CSV table of C-alpha atoms in Angstrom, one decimal:
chain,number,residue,atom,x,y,z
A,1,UNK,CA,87.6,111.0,89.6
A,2,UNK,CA,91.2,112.3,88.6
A,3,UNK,CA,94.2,110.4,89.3
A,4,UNK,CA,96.2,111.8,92.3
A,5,UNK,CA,98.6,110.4,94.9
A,6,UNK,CA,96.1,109.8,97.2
A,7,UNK,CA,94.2,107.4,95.1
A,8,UNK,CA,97.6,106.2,93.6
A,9,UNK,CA,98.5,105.2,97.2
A,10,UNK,CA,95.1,103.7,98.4
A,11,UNK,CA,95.7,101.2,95.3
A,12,UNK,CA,99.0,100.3,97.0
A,13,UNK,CA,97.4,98.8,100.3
A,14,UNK,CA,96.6,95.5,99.4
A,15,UNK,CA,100.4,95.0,98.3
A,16,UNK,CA,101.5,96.4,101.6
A,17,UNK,CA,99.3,94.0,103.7
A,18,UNK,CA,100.3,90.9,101.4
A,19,UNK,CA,104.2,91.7,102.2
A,20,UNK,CA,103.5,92.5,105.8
A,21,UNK,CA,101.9,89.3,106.0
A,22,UNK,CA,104.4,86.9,103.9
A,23,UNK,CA,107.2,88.9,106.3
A,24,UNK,CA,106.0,87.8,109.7
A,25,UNK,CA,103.4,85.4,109.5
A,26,UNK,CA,105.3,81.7,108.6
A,27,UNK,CA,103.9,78.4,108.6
A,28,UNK,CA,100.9,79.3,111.1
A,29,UNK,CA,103.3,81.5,113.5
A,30,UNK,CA,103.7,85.2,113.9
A,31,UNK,CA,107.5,85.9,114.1
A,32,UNK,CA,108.6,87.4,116.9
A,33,UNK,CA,107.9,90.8,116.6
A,34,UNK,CA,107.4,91.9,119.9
A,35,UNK,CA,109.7,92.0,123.3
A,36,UNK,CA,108.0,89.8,125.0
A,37,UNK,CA,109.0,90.9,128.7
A,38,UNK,CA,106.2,93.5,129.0
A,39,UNK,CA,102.9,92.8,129.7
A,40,UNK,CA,101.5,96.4,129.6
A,41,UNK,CA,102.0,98.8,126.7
A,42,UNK,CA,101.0,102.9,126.8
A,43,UNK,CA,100.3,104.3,123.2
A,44,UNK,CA,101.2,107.9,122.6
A,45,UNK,CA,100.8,109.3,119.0
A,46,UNK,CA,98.7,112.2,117.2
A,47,UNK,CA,96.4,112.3,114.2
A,48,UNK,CA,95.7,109.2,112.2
A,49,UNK,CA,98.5,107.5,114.1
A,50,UNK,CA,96.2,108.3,117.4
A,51,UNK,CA,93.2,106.2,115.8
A,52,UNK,CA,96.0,103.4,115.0
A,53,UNK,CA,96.9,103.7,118.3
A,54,UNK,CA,93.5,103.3,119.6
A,55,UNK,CA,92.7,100.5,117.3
A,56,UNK,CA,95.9,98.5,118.5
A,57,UNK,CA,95.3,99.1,122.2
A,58,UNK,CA,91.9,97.1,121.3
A,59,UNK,CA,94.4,94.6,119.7
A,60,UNK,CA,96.8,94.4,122.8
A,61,UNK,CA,93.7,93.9,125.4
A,62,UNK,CA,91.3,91.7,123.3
A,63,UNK,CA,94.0,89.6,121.5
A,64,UNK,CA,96.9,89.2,124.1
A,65,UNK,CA,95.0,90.4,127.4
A,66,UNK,CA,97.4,92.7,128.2
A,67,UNK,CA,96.7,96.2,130.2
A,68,UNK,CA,97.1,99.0,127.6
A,69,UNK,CA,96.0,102.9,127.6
A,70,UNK,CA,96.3,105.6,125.1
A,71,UNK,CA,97.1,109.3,125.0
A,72,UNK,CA,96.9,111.9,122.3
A,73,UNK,CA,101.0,113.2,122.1
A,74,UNK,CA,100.4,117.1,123.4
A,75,UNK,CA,98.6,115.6,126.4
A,76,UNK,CA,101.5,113.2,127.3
A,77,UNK,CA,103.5,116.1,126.8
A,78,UNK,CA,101.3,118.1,129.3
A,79,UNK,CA,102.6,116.8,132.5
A,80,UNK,CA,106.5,116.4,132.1
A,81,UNK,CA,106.4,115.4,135.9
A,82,UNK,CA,104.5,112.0,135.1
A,83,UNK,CA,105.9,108.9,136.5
A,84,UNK,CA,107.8,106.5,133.5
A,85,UNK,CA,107.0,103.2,134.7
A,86,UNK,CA,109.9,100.8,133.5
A,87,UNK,CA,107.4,97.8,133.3
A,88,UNK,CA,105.4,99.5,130.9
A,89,UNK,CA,106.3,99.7,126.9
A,90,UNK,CA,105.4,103.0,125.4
A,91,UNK,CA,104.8,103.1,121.8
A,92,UNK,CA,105.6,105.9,119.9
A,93,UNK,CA,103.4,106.2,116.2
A,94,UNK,CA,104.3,108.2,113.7
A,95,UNK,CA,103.6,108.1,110.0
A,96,UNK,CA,106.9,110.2,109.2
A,97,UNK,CA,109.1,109.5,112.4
A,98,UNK,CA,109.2,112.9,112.9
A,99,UNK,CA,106.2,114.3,114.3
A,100,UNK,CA,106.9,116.9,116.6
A,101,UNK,CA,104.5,116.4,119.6
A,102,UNK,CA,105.5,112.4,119.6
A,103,UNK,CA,109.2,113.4,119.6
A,104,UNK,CA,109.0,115.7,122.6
A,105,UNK,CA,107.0,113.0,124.6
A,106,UNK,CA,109.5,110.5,123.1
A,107,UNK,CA,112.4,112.2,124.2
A,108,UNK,CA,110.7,112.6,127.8
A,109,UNK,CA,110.2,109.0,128.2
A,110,UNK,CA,114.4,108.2,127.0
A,111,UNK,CA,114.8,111.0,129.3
A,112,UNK,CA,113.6,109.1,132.6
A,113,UNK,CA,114.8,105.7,131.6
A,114,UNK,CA,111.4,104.4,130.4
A,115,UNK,CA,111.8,102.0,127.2
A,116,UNK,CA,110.3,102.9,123.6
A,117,UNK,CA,109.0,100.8,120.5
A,118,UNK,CA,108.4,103.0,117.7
A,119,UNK,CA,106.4,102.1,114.5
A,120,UNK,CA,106.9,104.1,112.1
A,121,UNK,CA,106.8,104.2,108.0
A,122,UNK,CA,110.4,105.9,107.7
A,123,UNK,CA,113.6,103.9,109.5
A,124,UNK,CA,115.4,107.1,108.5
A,125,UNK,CA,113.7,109.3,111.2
A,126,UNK,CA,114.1,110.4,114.8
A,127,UNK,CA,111.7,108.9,116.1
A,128,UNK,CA,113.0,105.4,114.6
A,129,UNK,CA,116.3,105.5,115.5
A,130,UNK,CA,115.7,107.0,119.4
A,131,UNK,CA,113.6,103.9,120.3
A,132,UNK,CA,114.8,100.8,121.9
A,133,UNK,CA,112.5,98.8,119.8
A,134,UNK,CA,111.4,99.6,116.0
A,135,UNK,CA,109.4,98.4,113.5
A,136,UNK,CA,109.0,99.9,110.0
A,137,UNK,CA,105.4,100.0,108.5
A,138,UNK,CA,106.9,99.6,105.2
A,139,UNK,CA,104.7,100.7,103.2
A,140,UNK,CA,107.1,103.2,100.8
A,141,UNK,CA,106.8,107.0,100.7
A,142,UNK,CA,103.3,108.4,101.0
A,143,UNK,CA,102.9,111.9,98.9
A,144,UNK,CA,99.4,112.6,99.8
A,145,UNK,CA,98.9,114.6,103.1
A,146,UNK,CA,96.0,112.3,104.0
A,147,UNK,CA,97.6,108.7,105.3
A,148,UNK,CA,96.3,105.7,103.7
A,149,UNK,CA,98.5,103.4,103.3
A,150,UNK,CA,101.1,104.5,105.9
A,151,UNK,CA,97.5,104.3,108.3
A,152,UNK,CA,96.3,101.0,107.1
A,153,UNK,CA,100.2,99.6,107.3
A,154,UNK,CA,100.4,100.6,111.0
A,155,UNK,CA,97.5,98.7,111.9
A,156,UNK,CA,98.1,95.8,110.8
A,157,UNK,CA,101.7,96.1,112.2
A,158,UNK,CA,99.8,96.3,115.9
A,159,UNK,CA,97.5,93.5,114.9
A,160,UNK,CA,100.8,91.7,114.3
A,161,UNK,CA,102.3,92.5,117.3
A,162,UNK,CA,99.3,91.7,119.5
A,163,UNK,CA,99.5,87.8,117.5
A,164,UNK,CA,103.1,88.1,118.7
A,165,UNK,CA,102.1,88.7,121.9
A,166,UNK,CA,99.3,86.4,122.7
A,167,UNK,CA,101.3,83.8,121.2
A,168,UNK,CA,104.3,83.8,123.3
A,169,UNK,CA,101.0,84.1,126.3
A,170,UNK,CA,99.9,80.8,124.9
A,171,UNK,CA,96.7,81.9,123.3
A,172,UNK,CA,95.7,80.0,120.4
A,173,UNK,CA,95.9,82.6,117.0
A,174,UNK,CA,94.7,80.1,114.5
A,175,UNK,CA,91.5,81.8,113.8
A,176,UNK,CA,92.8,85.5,113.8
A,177,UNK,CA,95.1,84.2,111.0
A,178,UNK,CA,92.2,82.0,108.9
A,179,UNK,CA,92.1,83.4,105.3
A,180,UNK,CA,94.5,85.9,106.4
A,181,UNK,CA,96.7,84.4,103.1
A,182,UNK,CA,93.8,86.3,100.8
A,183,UNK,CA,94.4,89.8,102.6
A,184,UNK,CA,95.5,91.7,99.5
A,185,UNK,CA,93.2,89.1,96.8
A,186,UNK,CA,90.3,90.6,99.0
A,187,UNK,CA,91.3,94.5,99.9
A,188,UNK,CA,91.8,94.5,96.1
A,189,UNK,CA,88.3,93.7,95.7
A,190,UNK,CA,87.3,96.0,98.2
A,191,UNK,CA,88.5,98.9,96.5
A,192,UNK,CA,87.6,97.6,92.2
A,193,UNK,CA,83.8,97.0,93.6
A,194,UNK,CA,82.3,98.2,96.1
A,195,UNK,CA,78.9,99.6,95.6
A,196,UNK,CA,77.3,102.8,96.0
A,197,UNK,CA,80.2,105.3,96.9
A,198,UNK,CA,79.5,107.8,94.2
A,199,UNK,CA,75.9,107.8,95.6
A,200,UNK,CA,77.1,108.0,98.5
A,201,UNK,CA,79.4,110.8,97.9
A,202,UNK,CA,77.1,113.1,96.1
A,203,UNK,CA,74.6,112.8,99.1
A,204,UNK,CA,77.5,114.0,101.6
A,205,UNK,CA,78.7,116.5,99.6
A,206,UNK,CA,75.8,118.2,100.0
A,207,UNK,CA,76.2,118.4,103.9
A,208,UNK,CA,78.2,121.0,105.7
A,209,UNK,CA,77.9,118.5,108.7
A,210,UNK,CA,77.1,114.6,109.5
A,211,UNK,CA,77.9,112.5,112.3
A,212,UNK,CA,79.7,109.0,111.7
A,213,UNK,CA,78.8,106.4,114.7
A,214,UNK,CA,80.3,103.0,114.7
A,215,UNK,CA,80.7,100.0,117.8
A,216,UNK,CA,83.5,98.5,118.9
A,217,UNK,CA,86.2,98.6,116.2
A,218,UNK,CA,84.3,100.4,114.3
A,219,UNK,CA,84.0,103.3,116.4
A,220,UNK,CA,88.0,103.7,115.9
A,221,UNK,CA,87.8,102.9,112.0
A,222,UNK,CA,84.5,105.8,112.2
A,223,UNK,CA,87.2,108.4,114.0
A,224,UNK,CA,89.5,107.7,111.3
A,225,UNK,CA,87.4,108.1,108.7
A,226,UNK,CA,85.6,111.5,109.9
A,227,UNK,CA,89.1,112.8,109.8
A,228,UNK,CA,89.5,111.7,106.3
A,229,UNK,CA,86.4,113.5,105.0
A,230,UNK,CA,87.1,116.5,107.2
A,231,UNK,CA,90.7,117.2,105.7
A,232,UNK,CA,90.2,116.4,102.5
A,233,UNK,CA,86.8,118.2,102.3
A,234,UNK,CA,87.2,120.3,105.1
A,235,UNK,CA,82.9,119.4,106.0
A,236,UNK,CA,82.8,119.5,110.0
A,237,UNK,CA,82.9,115.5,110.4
A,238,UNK,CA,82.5,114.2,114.0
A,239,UNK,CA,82.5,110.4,115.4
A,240,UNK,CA,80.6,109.1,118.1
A,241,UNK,CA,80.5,105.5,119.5
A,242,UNK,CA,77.1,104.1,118.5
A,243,UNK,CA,75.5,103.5,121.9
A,244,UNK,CA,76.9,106.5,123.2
A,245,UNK,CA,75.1,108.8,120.6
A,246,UNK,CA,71.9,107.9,122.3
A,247,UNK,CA,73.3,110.1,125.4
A,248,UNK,CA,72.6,113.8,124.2
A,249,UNK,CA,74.3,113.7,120.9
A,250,UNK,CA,71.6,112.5,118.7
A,251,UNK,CA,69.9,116.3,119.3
A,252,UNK,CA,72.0,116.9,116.1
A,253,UNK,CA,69.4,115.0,114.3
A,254,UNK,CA,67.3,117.6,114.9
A,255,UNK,CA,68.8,119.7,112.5
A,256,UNK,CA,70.6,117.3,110.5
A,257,UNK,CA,68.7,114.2,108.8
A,258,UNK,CA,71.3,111.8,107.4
A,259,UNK,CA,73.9,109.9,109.6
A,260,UNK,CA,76.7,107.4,108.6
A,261,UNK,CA,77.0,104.4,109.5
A,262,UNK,CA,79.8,101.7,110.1
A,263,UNK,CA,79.4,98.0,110.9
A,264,UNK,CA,79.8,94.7,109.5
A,265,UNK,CA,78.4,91.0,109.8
A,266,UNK,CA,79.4,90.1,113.0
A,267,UNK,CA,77.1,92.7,114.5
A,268,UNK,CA,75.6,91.9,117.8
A,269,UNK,CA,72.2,92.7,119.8
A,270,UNK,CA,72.8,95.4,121.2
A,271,UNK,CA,74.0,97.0,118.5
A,272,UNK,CA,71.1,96.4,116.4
A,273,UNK,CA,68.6,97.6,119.1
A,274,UNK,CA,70.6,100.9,119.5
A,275,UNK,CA,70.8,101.1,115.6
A,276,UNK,CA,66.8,100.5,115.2
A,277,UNK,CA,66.4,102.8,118.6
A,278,UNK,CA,68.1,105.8,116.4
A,279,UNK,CA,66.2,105.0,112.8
A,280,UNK,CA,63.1,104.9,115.0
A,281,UNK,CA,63.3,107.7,117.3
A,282,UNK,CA,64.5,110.1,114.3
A,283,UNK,CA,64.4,108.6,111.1
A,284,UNK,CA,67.3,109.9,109.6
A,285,UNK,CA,69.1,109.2,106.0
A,286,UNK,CA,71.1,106.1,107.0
A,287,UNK,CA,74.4,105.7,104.6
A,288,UNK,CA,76.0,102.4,105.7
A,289,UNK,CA,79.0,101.1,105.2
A,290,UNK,CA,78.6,97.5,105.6
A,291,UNK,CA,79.8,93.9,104.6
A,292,UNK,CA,76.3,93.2,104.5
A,293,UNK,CA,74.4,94.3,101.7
A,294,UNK,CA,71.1,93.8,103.1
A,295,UNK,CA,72.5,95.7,106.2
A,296,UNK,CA,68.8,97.4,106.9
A,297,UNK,CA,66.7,94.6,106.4
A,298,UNK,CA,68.8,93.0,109.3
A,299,UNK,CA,68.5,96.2,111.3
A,300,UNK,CA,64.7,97.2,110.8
A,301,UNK,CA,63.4,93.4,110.1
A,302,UNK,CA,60.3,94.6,112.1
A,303,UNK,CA,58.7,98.4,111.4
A,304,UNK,CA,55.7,99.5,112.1
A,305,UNK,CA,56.0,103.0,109.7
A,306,UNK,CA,57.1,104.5,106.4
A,307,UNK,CA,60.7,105.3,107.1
A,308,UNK,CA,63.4,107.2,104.7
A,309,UNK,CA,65.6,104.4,102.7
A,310,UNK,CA,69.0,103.4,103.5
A,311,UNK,CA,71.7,103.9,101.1
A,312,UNK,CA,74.2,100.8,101.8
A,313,UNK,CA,78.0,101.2,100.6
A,314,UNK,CA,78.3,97.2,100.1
A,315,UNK,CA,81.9,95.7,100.2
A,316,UNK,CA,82.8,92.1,100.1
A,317,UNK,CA,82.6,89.9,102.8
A,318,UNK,CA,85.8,88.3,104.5
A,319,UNK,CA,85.5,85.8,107.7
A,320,UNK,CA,89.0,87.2,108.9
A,321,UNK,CA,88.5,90.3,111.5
A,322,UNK,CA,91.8,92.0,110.1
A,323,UNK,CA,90.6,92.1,106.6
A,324,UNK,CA,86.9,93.4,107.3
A,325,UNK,CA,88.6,96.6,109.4
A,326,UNK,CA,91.1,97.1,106.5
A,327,UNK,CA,88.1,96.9,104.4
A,328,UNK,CA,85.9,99.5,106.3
A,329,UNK,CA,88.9,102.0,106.1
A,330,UNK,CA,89.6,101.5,102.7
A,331,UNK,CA,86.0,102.3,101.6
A,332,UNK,CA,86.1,105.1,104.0
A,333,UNK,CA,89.4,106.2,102.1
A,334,UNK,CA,87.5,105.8,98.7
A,335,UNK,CA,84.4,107.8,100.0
A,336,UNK,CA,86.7,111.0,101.4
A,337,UNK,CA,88.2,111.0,98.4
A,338,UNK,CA,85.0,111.1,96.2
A,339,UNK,CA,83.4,113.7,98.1
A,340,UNK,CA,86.3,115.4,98.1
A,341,UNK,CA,86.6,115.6,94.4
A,342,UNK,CA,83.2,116.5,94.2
A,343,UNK,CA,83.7,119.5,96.0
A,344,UNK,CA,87.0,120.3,93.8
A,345,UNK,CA,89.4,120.1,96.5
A,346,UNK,CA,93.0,119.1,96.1
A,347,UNK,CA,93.4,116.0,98.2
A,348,UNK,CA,96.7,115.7,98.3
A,349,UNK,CA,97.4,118.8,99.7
A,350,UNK,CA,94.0,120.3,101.4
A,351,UNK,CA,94.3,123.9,102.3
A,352,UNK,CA,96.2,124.5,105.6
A,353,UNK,CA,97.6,121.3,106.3
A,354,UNK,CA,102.0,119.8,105.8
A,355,UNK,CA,103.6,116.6,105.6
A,356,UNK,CA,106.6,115.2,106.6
A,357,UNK,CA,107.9,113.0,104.1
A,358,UNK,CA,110.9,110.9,104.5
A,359,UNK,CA,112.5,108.1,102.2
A,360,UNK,CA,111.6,104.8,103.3
């Protein structure tokens, strides 16, 4: 695989995380990060910033309890007559600041007297300076059309700001911050040894369409990573939440035998049974991406027929939430990228796509 920027800047991520952390996290605390008088937030962005967005509103009801929702930027900017509720914080994420679609439904929110946060990896942009609150991913210029770093950044910026929140709520955050010190020891490991990806990659390059089904979290970090492989190499890559493929969407199956497949350790029943449900029902080719490297012999402990093997991306194991999803995108980052290259694209600039880049 050829040096580019976009593998240039996925080597960058563990340094970003290790300076977000040392910033706001101090002596077991998260510093205050987030304005604390709101107790429901609205998420508005496009893009990879949508599946930040979507991963922090899990952050914002899970971790601090408070009432979020989401909304892809062109839809907010559908209905110009909505109500601005001036309880409500509306966040406004943008990789470059200046998005177009999350500037217009920026600038209707200011319009109507509603109050902003932006998070954003440029503090010299519009959409930076035309929120009441701010906060700069910091993760330097990204070259690469596809976000990595500037992606992985924001979401641990949210994950930051839901700490902030629960904490000022009361909540105890001591175990969302346990071994969170190793963040860029670990994510380095991550992306010098995981296993299987060029196996991995040569099987999907083959494809001209797979599904990627995750649960939970993993459903976000599964959107995230379709869109990675789709624009970098442009192979029609959908995501589907892992119980919710069971309902119609598994008829792609029918013409299409292999499936990937995100989850970690901390899997639960019912996402096993729906995972052995889909093995069962159409024995596909199962790539994982998993923590657990015998992910399948937890999964299918107990079959009853010959089935196709399971290819298993392996990464290392971490006992702090954060980490594992930084993990998951990372190898999901390394995989595009891989299959990309196999196909001979140009990753940093895929056919049909721009960038706005701003100094940070």
């Amino acid at each position: 695989m050829s040096d580019n920027m976009m593998l240039k800047e996925i080597y960058e991520e563990p340094a970003v995380f290790e300076h977000l952390v040392k910033k706001y996290i101090k002596e077991g605390r998260v510093q205050e990060c987030f304005p604390v008088e709101f107790n429901e937030v609205k998420f508005v962005a496009s893009g990879s910033s949508y599946n930040c967005a979507r991963l922090g509103q899990k952050f914002f009801e899970n971790i601090a309890k408070l009432k979020t929702s989401f909304e892809y930027s062109s839809e907010f900017n559908s209905n110009e007559d909505r109500v601005i509720n001036k309880d409500v914080l509306y966040f406004f994420i943008s990789q470059s600041g200046e998005t177009y679609d999350t500037k217009c439904a920026l600038n209707l929110v200011n319009k109507k007297g509603g109050h902003t946060f932006a998070l954003v990896n440029n503090d010299n942009s519009y959409i930076f300076e035309t929120s009441e609150f701010k906060m700069n991913i910091e993760a330097g210029v990204e070259k690469s059309i596809a976000a990595t770093k500037s992606f992985t950044g924001g979401v641990l910026c949210l994950w930051l700001l839901a700490l902030c929140a629960a904490q000022h709520k009361g909540f105890d955050i001591k175990e969302h911050l346990r071994e969170v010190n190793n963040i860029k020891k670990d994510t380095e490991c991550v992306i010098q040894n995981t296993e299987s990806l060029d196996e991995a990659a040569e099987i999907l390059s083959e494809l001209k369409s797979f599904p990627v089904i995750g649960y939970g979290y993993n459903y976000v970090i599964a959107k995230e990573g379709a869109l990675k492989i789709k624009e970098t190499s442009y192979i029609d890559v959908n995501a589907y939440p892992t119980g919710e493929f069971l309902h119609g969407h598994t008829a792609i199956l029918n013409e299409n035998s292999v499936i990937l497949e995100i989850f970690s350790h901390t899997m639960g029943e019912f996402e096993r049974k729906t995972l052995e449900k889909i093995r069962n029902d159409f024995d596909p080719k199962i790539i994982t991406v998993s923590d657990n490297k015998n992910a399948f012999q937890a999964v299918n402990a107990a079959q009853n027929k010959p089935q196709k093997e399971a290819l298993t991306v392996a990464f290392k194991r971490s006992d702090n939430e954060i980490i594992t999803m930084l993990s998951s995108v990372i190898v999901l980052q390394l995989l595009a990228l891989k299959i990309a290259s196999k196909l001979g694209r140009n990753v940093d600039k895929p056919l049909g796509l721009n960038k706005v880049v701003g100094e940070s």
